[in-house]
Amino acid sequence: WKQAIALLQELLEVKNLELDVVPFAAAINACTNGQEWLPALLILSEVNSVQVEVNVITYNSAISACEKSGEWQKAFDLLHAMPKQQLQEDV
């Protein structure tokens, strides 16, 4: 997960590079596999700050990172935040 975050940081530093949600989702998924909920949530907030449109898959990955780390309240909070992003829960 640390390598995925480092690669994402490198991509963010490249000028004039338009990113979509894919590298963010990949980094969040790596955090999920490493049971690292906090970095996953930080990446999710970074998506919004660089004006990349999030999707259900990205949110589900972040929710899964929280669940695998035992952070049920954080997972629940994310689930309830999805409609504010115009996303439909698919659980």
PDB file of N, CA and C in Angstrom:
ATOM      1  N   TRP A   1       0.817  -1.195   0.000  1.00  0.00           N
ATOM      2  CA  TRP A   1       0.000   0.000   0.000  1.00  0.00           C
ATOM      3  C   TRP A   1       0.859   1.256   0.000  1.00  0.00           C
ATOM      4  N   LYS A   2       2.014   1.185   0.634  1.00  0.00           N
ATOM      5  CA  LYS A   2       2.899   2.351   0.659  1.00  0.00           C
ATOM      6  C   LYS A   2       3.410   2.692  -0.735  1.00  0.00           C
ATOM      7  N   GLN A   3       3.721   1.667  -1.522  1.00  0.00           N
ATOM      8  CA  GLN A   3       4.183   1.902  -2.891  1.00  0.00           C
ATOM      9  C   GLN A   3       3.082   2.514  -3.741  1.00  0.00           C
ATOM     10  N   ALA A   4       1.862   2.056  -3.554  1.00  0.00           N
ATOM     11  CA  ALA A   4       0.734   2.599  -4.321  1.00  0.00           C
ATOM     12  C   ALA A   4       0.536   4.073  -4.000  1.00  0.00           C
ATOM     13  N   ILE A   5       0.661   4.433  -2.734  1.00  0.00           N
ATOM     14  CA  ILE A   5       0.517   5.838  -2.350  1.00  0.00           C
ATOM     15  C   ILE A   5       1.664   6.670  -2.926  1.00  0.00           C
ATOM     16  N   ALA A   6       2.871   6.112  -2.899  1.00  0.00           N
ATOM     17  CA  ALA A   6       4.019   6.828  -3.463  1.00  0.00           C
ATOM     18  C   ALA A   6       3.834   7.067  -4.962  1.00  0.00           C
ATOM     19  N   LEU A   7       3.336   6.059  -5.671  1.00  0.00           N
ATOM     20  CA  LEU A   7       3.088   6.227  -7.112  1.00  0.00           C
ATOM     21  C   LEU A   7       2.003   7.271  -7.366  1.00  0.00           C
ATOM     22  N   LEU A   8       0.960   7.254  -6.550  1.00  0.00           N
ATOM     23  CA  LEU A   8      -0.102   8.251  -6.695  1.00  0.00           C
ATOM     24  C   LEU A   8       0.464   9.650  -6.465  1.00  0.00           C
ATOM     25  N   GLN A   9       1.299   9.809  -5.453  1.00  0.00           N
ATOM     26  CA  GLN A   9       1.923  11.114  -5.179  1.00  0.00           C
ATOM     27  C   GLN A   9       2.740  11.581  -6.377  1.00  0.00           C
ATOM     28  N   GLU A  10       3.481  10.658  -6.988  1.00  0.00           N
ATOM     29  CA  GLU A  10       4.266  11.011  -8.169  1.00  0.00           C
ATOM     30  C   GLU A  10       3.358  11.492  -9.294  1.00  0.00           C
ATOM     31  N   LEU A  11       2.249  10.804  -9.507  1.00  0.00           N
ATOM     32  CA  LEU A  11       1.307  11.215 -10.552  1.00  0.00           C
ATOM     33  C   LEU A  11       0.735  12.595 -10.262  1.00  0.00           C
ATOM     34  N   LEU A  12       0.441  12.864  -8.999  1.00  0.00           N
ATOM     35  CA  LEU A  12      -0.127  14.161  -8.624  1.00  0.00           C
ATOM     36  C   LEU A  12       0.858  15.304  -8.832  1.00  0.00           C
ATOM     37  N   GLU A  13       2.142  14.996  -8.807  1.00  0.00           N
ATOM     38  CA  GLU A  13       3.172  16.026  -8.975  1.00  0.00           C
ATOM     39  C   GLU A  13       3.466  16.346 -10.430  1.00  0.00           C
ATOM     40  N   VAL A  14       3.006  15.495 -11.348  1.00  0.00           N
ATOM     41  CA  VAL A  14       3.231  15.732 -12.772  1.00  0.00           C
ATOM     42  C   VAL A  14       2.318  16.864 -13.232  1.00  0.00           C
ATOM     43  N   LYS A  15       2.925  17.901 -13.761  1.00  0.00           N
ATOM     44  CA  LYS A  15       2.147  19.046 -14.230  1.00  0.00           C
ATOM     45  C   LYS A  15       1.414  18.699 -15.519  1.00  0.00           C
ATOM     46  N   ASN A  16       0.251  19.279 -15.678  1.00  0.00           N
ATOM     47  CA  ASN A  16      -0.581  19.121 -16.884  1.00  0.00           C
ATOM     48  C   ASN A  16      -1.024  17.689 -17.130  1.00  0.00           C
ATOM     49  N   LEU A  17      -1.033  16.866 -16.101  1.00  0.00           N
ATOM     50  CA  LEU A  17      -1.518  15.500 -16.235  1.00  0.00           C
ATOM     51  C   LEU A  17      -2.929  15.442 -15.668  1.00  0.00           C
ATOM     52  N   GLU A  18      -3.879  15.112 -16.525  1.00  0.00           N
ATOM     53  CA  GLU A  18      -5.267  14.992 -16.081  1.00  0.00           C
ATOM     54  C   GLU A  18      -5.503  13.575 -15.592  1.00  0.00           C
ATOM     55  N   LEU A  19      -5.814  13.467 -14.317  1.00  0.00           N
ATOM     56  CA  LEU A  19      -6.062  12.152 -13.736  1.00  0.00           C
ATOM     57  C   LEU A  19      -7.552  11.879 -13.665  1.00  0.00           C
ATOM     58  N   ASP A  20      -7.883  10.613 -13.779  1.00  0.00           N
ATOM     59  CA  ASP A  20      -9.255  10.199 -13.522  1.00  0.00           C
ATOM     60  C   ASP A  20      -9.257   9.450 -12.189  1.00  0.00           C
ATOM     61  N   VAL A  21     -10.322   8.786 -11.891  1.00  0.00           N
ATOM     62  CA  VAL A  21     -10.475   8.138 -10.590  1.00  0.00           C
ATOM     63  C   VAL A  21      -9.646   6.851 -10.458  1.00  0.00           C
ATOM     64  N   VAL A  22      -9.179   6.292 -11.559  1.00  0.00           N
ATOM     65  CA  VAL A  22      -8.521   4.981 -11.541  1.00  0.00           C
ATOM     66  C   VAL A  22      -7.290   4.922 -10.627  1.00  0.00           C
ATOM     67  N   PRO A  23      -6.315   5.833 -10.730  1.00  0.00           N
ATOM     68  CA  PRO A  23      -5.165   5.696  -9.828  1.00  0.00           C
ATOM     69  C   PRO A  23      -5.524   5.883  -8.355  1.00  0.00           C
ATOM     70  N   PHE A  24      -6.517   6.711  -8.083  1.00  0.00           N
ATOM     71  CA  PHE A  24      -6.973   6.890  -6.704  1.00  0.00           C
ATOM     72  C   PHE A  24      -7.629   5.604  -6.195  1.00  0.00           C
ATOM     73  N   ALA A  25      -8.476   5.008  -7.025  1.00  0.00           N
ATOM     74  CA  ALA A  25      -9.145   3.763  -6.647  1.00  0.00           C
ATOM     75  C   ALA A  25      -8.133   2.645  -6.433  1.00  0.00           C
ATOM     76  N   ALA A  26      -7.103   2.601  -7.265  1.00  0.00           N
ATOM     77  CA  ALA A  26      -6.068   1.572  -7.119  1.00  0.00           C
ATOM     78  C   ALA A  26      -5.318   1.746  -5.795  1.00  0.00           C
ATOM     79  N   ALA A  27      -5.010   2.983  -5.444  1.00  0.00           N
ATOM     80  CA  ALA A  27      -4.299   3.235  -4.183  1.00  0.00           C
ATOM     81  C   ALA A  27      -5.190   2.898  -2.982  1.00  0.00           C
ATOM     82  N   ILE A  28      -6.473   3.244  -3.077  1.00  0.00           N
ATOM     83  CA  ILE A  28      -7.404   2.898  -1.993  1.00  0.00           C
ATOM     84  C   ILE A  28      -7.521   1.390  -1.871  1.00  0.00           C
ATOM     85  N   ASN A  29      -7.578   0.702  -2.998  1.00  0.00           N
ATOM     86  CA  ASN A  29      -7.655  -0.759  -2.978  1.00  0.00           C
ATOM     87  C   ASN A  29      -6.404  -1.368  -2.347  1.00  0.00           C
ATOM     88  N   ALA A  30      -5.250  -0.793  -2.621  1.00  0.00           N
ATOM     89  CA  ALA A  30      -4.012  -1.276  -1.996  1.00  0.00           C
ATOM     90  C   ALA A  30      -4.071  -1.084  -0.484  1.00  0.00           C
ATOM     91  N   CYS A  31      -4.623   0.034  -0.048  1.00  0.00           N
ATOM     92  CA  CYS A  31      -4.796   0.272   1.387  1.00  0.00           C
ATOM     93  C   CYS A  31      -5.764  -0.746   1.988  1.00  0.00           C
ATOM     94  N   THR A  32      -6.800  -1.066   1.245  1.00  0.00           N
ATOM     95  CA  THR A  32      -7.762  -2.077   1.701  1.00  0.00           C
ATOM     96  C   THR A  32      -7.055  -3.409   1.913  1.00  0.00           C
ATOM     97  N   ASN A  33      -6.247  -3.808   0.953  1.00  0.00           N
ATOM     98  CA  ASN A  33      -5.520  -5.078   1.061  1.00  0.00           C
ATOM     99  C   ASN A  33      -4.551  -5.076   2.237  1.00  0.00           C
ATOM    100  N   GLY A  34      -4.028  -3.895   2.570  1.00  0.00           N
ATOM    101  CA  GLY A  34      -3.126  -3.779   3.709  1.00  0.00           C
ATOM    102  C   GLY A  34      -3.832  -3.466   5.014  1.00  0.00           C
ATOM    103  N   GLN A  35      -5.152  -3.436   4.979  1.00  0.00           N
ATOM    104  CA  GLN A  35      -5.979  -3.121   6.148  1.00  0.00           C
ATOM    105  C   GLN A  35      -5.601  -1.766   6.748  1.00  0.00           C
ATOM    106  N   GLU A  36      -5.388  -0.801   5.884  1.00  0.00           N
ATOM    107  CA  GLU A  36      -5.008   0.551   6.287  1.00  0.00           C
ATOM    108  C   GLU A  36      -6.156   1.502   5.968  1.00  0.00           C
ATOM    109  N   TRP A  37      -7.028   1.727   6.937  1.00  0.00           N
ATOM    110  CA  TRP A  37      -8.221   2.535   6.708  1.00  0.00           C
ATOM    111  C   TRP A  37      -7.918   4.026   6.619  1.00  0.00           C
ATOM    112  N   LEU A  38      -7.016   4.544   7.442  1.00  0.00           N
ATOM    113  CA  LEU A  38      -6.770   5.982   7.452  1.00  0.00           C
ATOM    114  C   LEU A  38      -6.181   6.483   6.134  1.00  0.00           C
ATOM    115  N   PRO A  39      -5.139   5.843   5.596  1.00  0.00           N
ATOM    116  CA  PRO A  39      -4.654   6.294   4.293  1.00  0.00           C
ATOM    117  C   PRO A  39      -5.731   6.206   3.206  1.00  0.00           C
ATOM    118  N   ALA A  40      -6.582   5.187   3.285  1.00  0.00           N
ATOM    119  CA  ALA A  40      -7.664   5.056   2.293  1.00  0.00           C
ATOM    120  C   ALA A  40      -8.592   6.260   2.361  1.00  0.00           C
ATOM    121  N   LEU A  41      -8.935   6.689   3.567  1.00  0.00           N
ATOM    122  CA  LEU A  41      -9.820   7.847   3.715  1.00  0.00           C
ATOM    123  C   LEU A  41      -9.125   9.138   3.291  1.00  0.00           C
ATOM    124  N   LEU A  42      -7.834   9.234   3.556  1.00  0.00           N
ATOM    125  CA  LEU A  42      -7.084  10.421   3.121  1.00  0.00           C
ATOM    126  C   LEU A  42      -7.042  10.509   1.598  1.00  0.00           C
ATOM    127  N   ILE A  43      -6.873   9.369   0.955  1.00  0.00           N
ATOM    128  CA  ILE A  43      -6.881   9.353  -0.511  1.00  0.00           C
ATOM    129  C   ILE A  43      -8.262   9.730  -1.039  1.00  0.00           C
ATOM    130  N   LEU A  44      -9.295   9.207  -0.417  1.00  0.00           N
ATOM    131  CA  LEU A  44     -10.657   9.547  -0.837  1.00  0.00           C
ATOM    132  C   LEU A  44     -10.892  11.049  -0.734  1.00  0.00           C
ATOM    133  N   SER A  45     -10.396  11.679   0.314  1.00  0.00           N
ATOM    134  CA  SER A  45     -10.562  13.130   0.441  1.00  0.00           C
ATOM    135  C   SER A  45      -9.706  13.861  -0.587  1.00  0.00           C
ATOM    136  N   GLU A  46      -8.567  13.293  -0.940  1.00  0.00           N
ATOM    137  CA  GLU A  46      -7.702  13.885  -1.967  1.00  0.00           C
ATOM    138  C   GLU A  46      -8.398  13.890  -3.328  1.00  0.00           C
ATOM    139  N   VAL A  47      -9.169  12.844  -3.609  1.00  0.00           N
ATOM    140  CA  VAL A  47      -9.912  12.773  -4.867  1.00  0.00           C
ATOM    141  C   VAL A  47     -10.792  14.013  -5.013  1.00  0.00           C
ATOM    142  N   ASN A  48     -11.483  14.360  -3.951  1.00  0.00           N
ATOM    143  CA  ASN A  48     -12.363  15.524  -3.993  1.00  0.00           C
ATOM    144  C   ASN A  48     -11.580  16.821  -4.143  1.00  0.00           C
ATOM    145  N   SER A  49     -10.409  16.904  -3.536  1.00  0.00           N
ATOM    146  CA  SER A  49      -9.642  18.152  -3.593  1.00  0.00           C
ATOM    147  C   SER A  49      -9.045  18.418  -4.967  1.00  0.00           C
ATOM    148  N   VAL A  50      -8.810  17.370  -5.757  1.00  0.00           N
ATOM    149  CA  VAL A  50      -8.274  17.580  -7.105  1.00  0.00           C
ATOM    150  C   VAL A  50      -9.380  17.535  -8.157  1.00  0.00           C
ATOM    151  N   GLN A  51     -10.597  17.569  -7.697  1.00  0.00           N
ATOM    152  CA  GLN A  51     -11.784  17.646  -8.554  1.00  0.00           C
ATOM    153  C   GLN A  51     -11.900  16.485  -9.536  1.00  0.00           C
ATOM    154  N   VAL A  52     -11.619  15.299  -9.031  1.00  0.00           N
ATOM    155  CA  VAL A  52     -11.851  14.071  -9.791  1.00  0.00           C
ATOM    156  C   VAL A  52     -13.160  13.496  -9.295  1.00  0.00           C
ATOM    157  N   GLU A  53     -13.983  13.063 -10.211  1.00  0.00           N
ATOM    158  CA  GLU A  53     -15.294  12.527  -9.832  1.00  0.00           C
ATOM    159  C   GLU A  53     -15.150  11.123  -9.259  1.00  0.00           C
ATOM    160  N   VAL A  54     -15.616  10.970  -8.035  1.00  0.00           N
ATOM    161  CA  VAL A  54     -15.572   9.649  -7.395  1.00  0.00           C
ATOM    162  C   VAL A  54     -16.696   8.777  -7.937  1.00  0.00           C
ATOM    163  N   ASN A  55     -16.552   7.478  -7.721  1.00  0.00           N
ATOM    164  CA  ASN A  55     -17.602   6.562  -8.148  1.00  0.00           C
ATOM    165  C   ASN A  55     -17.884   5.560  -7.030  1.00  0.00           C
ATOM    166  N   VAL A  56     -18.853   4.715  -7.251  1.00  0.00           N
ATOM    167  CA  VAL A  56     -19.267   3.728  -6.258  1.00  0.00           C
ATOM    168  C   VAL A  56     -18.119   2.778  -5.933  1.00  0.00           C
ATOM    169  N   ILE A  57     -17.341   2.405  -6.914  1.00  0.00           N
ATOM    170  CA  ILE A  57     -16.236   1.476  -6.693  1.00  0.00           C
ATOM    171  C   ILE A  57     -15.222   2.092  -5.726  1.00  0.00           C
ATOM    172  N   THR A  58     -14.924   3.362  -5.901  1.00  0.00           N
ATOM    173  CA  THR A  58     -13.975   4.043  -5.031  1.00  0.00           C
ATOM    174  C   THR A  58     -14.488   4.076  -3.599  1.00  0.00           C
ATOM    175  N   TYR A  59     -15.755   4.430  -3.432  1.00  0.00           N
ATOM    176  CA  TYR A  59     -16.345   4.452  -2.094  1.00  0.00           C
ATOM    177  C   TYR A  59     -16.383   3.056  -1.482  1.00  0.00           C
ATOM    178  N   ASN A  60     -16.753   2.064  -2.281  1.00  0.00           N
ATOM    179  CA  ASN A  60     -16.800   0.691  -1.770  1.00  0.00           C
ATOM    180  C   ASN A  60     -15.428   0.222  -1.300  1.00  0.00           C
ATOM    181  N   SER A  61     -14.385   0.599  -2.017  1.00  0.00           N
ATOM    182  CA  SER A  61     -13.029   0.233  -1.600  1.00  0.00           C
ATOM    183  C   SER A  61     -12.675   0.877  -0.269  1.00  0.00           C
ATOM    184  N   ALA A  62     -13.023   2.146  -0.112  1.00  0.00           N
ATOM    185  CA  ALA A  62     -12.744   2.841   1.149  1.00  0.00           C
ATOM    186  C   ALA A  62     -13.563   2.235   2.293  1.00  0.00           C
ATOM    187  N   ILE A  63     -14.803   1.904   2.011  1.00  0.00           N
ATOM    188  CA  ILE A  63     -15.655   1.250   3.019  1.00  0.00           C
ATOM    189  C   ILE A  63     -15.052  -0.094   3.410  1.00  0.00           C
ATOM    190  N   SER A  64     -14.571  -0.836   2.429  1.00  0.00           N
ATOM    191  CA  SER A  64     -13.958  -2.129   2.695  1.00  0.00           C
ATOM    192  C   SER A  64     -12.687  -1.984   3.529  1.00  0.00           C
ATOM    193  N   ALA A  65     -11.902  -0.941   3.267  1.00  0.00           N
ATOM    194  CA  ALA A  65     -10.693  -0.696   4.062  1.00  0.00           C
ATOM    195  C   ALA A  65     -11.061  -0.477   5.520  1.00  0.00           C
ATOM    196  N   CYS A  66     -12.118   0.283   5.755  1.00  0.00           N
ATOM    197  CA  CYS A  66     -12.578   0.524   7.126  1.00  0.00           C
ATOM    198  C   CYS A  66     -13.078  -0.767   7.765  1.00  0.00           C
ATOM    199  N   GLU A  67     -13.847  -1.522   7.014  1.00  0.00           N
ATOM    200  CA  GLU A  67     -14.412  -2.778   7.529  1.00  0.00           C
ATOM    201  C   GLU A  67     -13.311  -3.759   7.898  1.00  0.00           C
ATOM    202  N   LYS A  68     -12.318  -3.913   7.021  1.00  0.00           N
ATOM    203  CA  LYS A  68     -11.238  -4.869   7.281  1.00  0.00           C
ATOM    204  C   LYS A  68     -10.365  -4.449   8.454  1.00  0.00           C
ATOM    205  N   SER A  69     -10.387  -3.159   8.774  1.00  0.00           N
ATOM    206  CA  SER A  69      -9.606  -2.649   9.903  1.00  0.00           C
ATOM    207  C   SER A  69     -10.430  -2.573  11.181  1.00  0.00           C
ATOM    208  N   GLY A  70     -11.688  -3.006  11.103  1.00  0.00           N
ATOM    209  CA  GLY A  70     -12.550  -2.964  12.282  1.00  0.00           C
ATOM    210  C   GLY A  70     -13.121  -1.588  12.582  1.00  0.00           C
ATOM    211  N   GLU A  71     -13.030  -0.687  11.627  1.00  0.00           N
ATOM    212  CA  GLU A  71     -13.541   0.678  11.798  1.00  0.00           C
ATOM    213  C   GLU A  71     -14.967   0.758  11.238  1.00  0.00           C
ATOM    214  N   TRP A  72     -15.879   0.082  11.915  1.00  0.00           N
ATOM    215  CA  TRP A  72     -17.255  -0.015  11.431  1.00  0.00           C
ATOM    216  C   TRP A  72     -17.951   1.328  11.375  1.00  0.00           C
ATOM    217  N   GLN A  73     -17.707   2.200  12.341  1.00  0.00           N
ATOM    218  CA  GLN A  73     -18.366   3.520  12.339  1.00  0.00           C
ATOM    219  C   GLN A  73     -17.925   4.341  11.132  1.00  0.00           C
ATOM    220  N   LYS A  74     -16.631   4.275  10.802  1.00  0.00           N
ATOM    221  CA  LYS A  74     -16.131   4.993   9.624  1.00  0.00           C
ATOM    222  C   LYS A  74     -16.770   4.431   8.355  1.00  0.00           C
ATOM    223  N   ALA A  75     -16.889   3.102   8.282  1.00  0.00           N
ATOM    224  CA  ALA A  75     -17.528   2.480   7.121  1.00  0.00           C
ATOM    225  C   ALA A  75     -18.978   2.934   7.008  1.00  0.00           C
ATOM    226  N   PHE A  76     -19.669   2.958   8.129  1.00  0.00           N
ATOM    227  CA  PHE A  76     -21.060   3.392   8.158  1.00  0.00           C
ATOM    228  C   PHE A  76     -21.174   4.857   7.724  1.00  0.00           C
ATOM    229  N   ASP A  77     -20.262   5.698   8.199  1.00  0.00           N
ATOM    230  CA  ASP A  77     -20.265   7.117   7.820  1.00  0.00           C
ATOM    231  C   ASP A  77     -20.074   7.287   6.317  1.00  0.00           C
ATOM    232  N   LEU A  78     -19.163   6.511   5.747  1.00  0.00           N
ATOM    233  CA  LEU A  78     -18.944   6.587   4.299  1.00  0.00           C
ATOM    234  C   LEU A  78     -20.179   6.147   3.525  1.00  0.00           C
ATOM    235  N   LEU A  79     -20.803   5.093   3.992  1.00  0.00           N
ATOM    236  CA  LEU A  79     -22.004   4.599   3.340  1.00  0.00           C
ATOM    237  C   LEU A  79     -23.082   5.682   3.309  1.00  0.00           C
ATOM    238  N   HIS A  80     -23.215   6.394   4.401  1.00  0.00           N
ATOM    239  CA  HIS A  80     -24.223   7.447   4.471  1.00  0.00           C
ATOM    240  C   HIS A  80     -23.807   8.719   3.741  1.00  0.00           C
ATOM    241  N   ALA A  81     -22.534   8.864   3.434  1.00  0.00           N
ATOM    242  CA  ALA A  81     -22.067  10.027   2.677  1.00  0.00           C
ATOM    243  C   ALA A  81     -22.258   9.850   1.172  1.00  0.00           C
ATOM    244  N   MET A  82     -22.458   8.628   0.736  1.00  0.00           N
ATOM    245  CA  MET A  82     -22.566   8.364  -0.697  1.00  0.00           C
ATOM    246  C   MET A  82     -23.677   9.148  -1.393  1.00  0.00           C
ATOM    247  N   PRO A  83     -24.885   9.245  -0.830  1.00  0.00           N
ATOM    248  CA  PRO A  83     -25.917  10.017  -1.537  1.00  0.00           C
ATOM    249  C   PRO A  83     -25.544  11.490  -1.734  1.00  0.00           C
ATOM    250  N   LYS A  84     -24.757  12.049  -0.822  1.00  0.00           N
ATOM    251  CA  LYS A  84     -24.308  13.440  -0.976  1.00  0.00           C
ATOM    252  C   LYS A  84     -23.407  13.590  -2.191  1.00  0.00           C
ATOM    253  N   GLN A  85     -22.776  12.508  -2.601  1.00  0.00           N
ATOM    254  CA  GLN A  85     -21.926  12.510  -3.794  1.00  0.00           C
ATOM    255  C   GLN A  85     -22.712  12.060  -5.039  1.00  0.00           C
ATOM    256  N   GLN A  86     -24.009  11.967  -4.888  1.00  0.00           N
ATOM    257  CA  GLN A  86     -24.896  11.459  -5.945  1.00  0.00           C
ATOM    258  C   GLN A  86     -24.534  10.031  -6.350  1.00  0.00           C
ATOM    259  N   LEU A  87     -24.170   9.232  -5.346  1.00  0.00           N
ATOM    260  CA  LEU A  87     -23.849   7.837  -5.575  1.00  0.00           C
ATOM    261  C   LEU A  87     -24.914   6.973  -4.919  1.00  0.00           C
ATOM    262  N   GLN A  88     -25.275   5.898  -5.572  1.00  0.00           N
ATOM    263  CA  GLN A  88     -26.258   4.961  -5.051  1.00  0.00           C
ATOM    264  C   GLN A  88     -25.539   3.811  -4.372  1.00  0.00           C
ATOM    265  N   GLU A  89     -25.880   3.559  -3.106  1.00  0.00           N
ATOM    266  CA  GLU A  89     -25.280   2.442  -2.411  1.00  0.00           C
ATOM    267  C   GLU A  89     -25.643   1.153  -3.133  1.00  0.00           C
ATOM    268  N   ASP A  90     -24.717   0.217  -3.171  1.00  0.00           N
ATOM    269  CA  ASP A  90     -24.998  -1.058  -3.845  1.00  0.00           C
ATOM    270  C   ASP A  90     -24.729  -2.248  -2.933  1.00  0.00           C
ATOM    271  N   VAL A  91     -25.062  -2.074  -1.653  1.00  0.00           N
ATOM    272  CA  VAL A  91     -24.865  -3.169  -0.706  1.00  0.00           C
ATOM    273  C   VAL A  91     -26.119  -3.984  -0.544  1.00  0.00           C
TER     274      VAL A  91
END
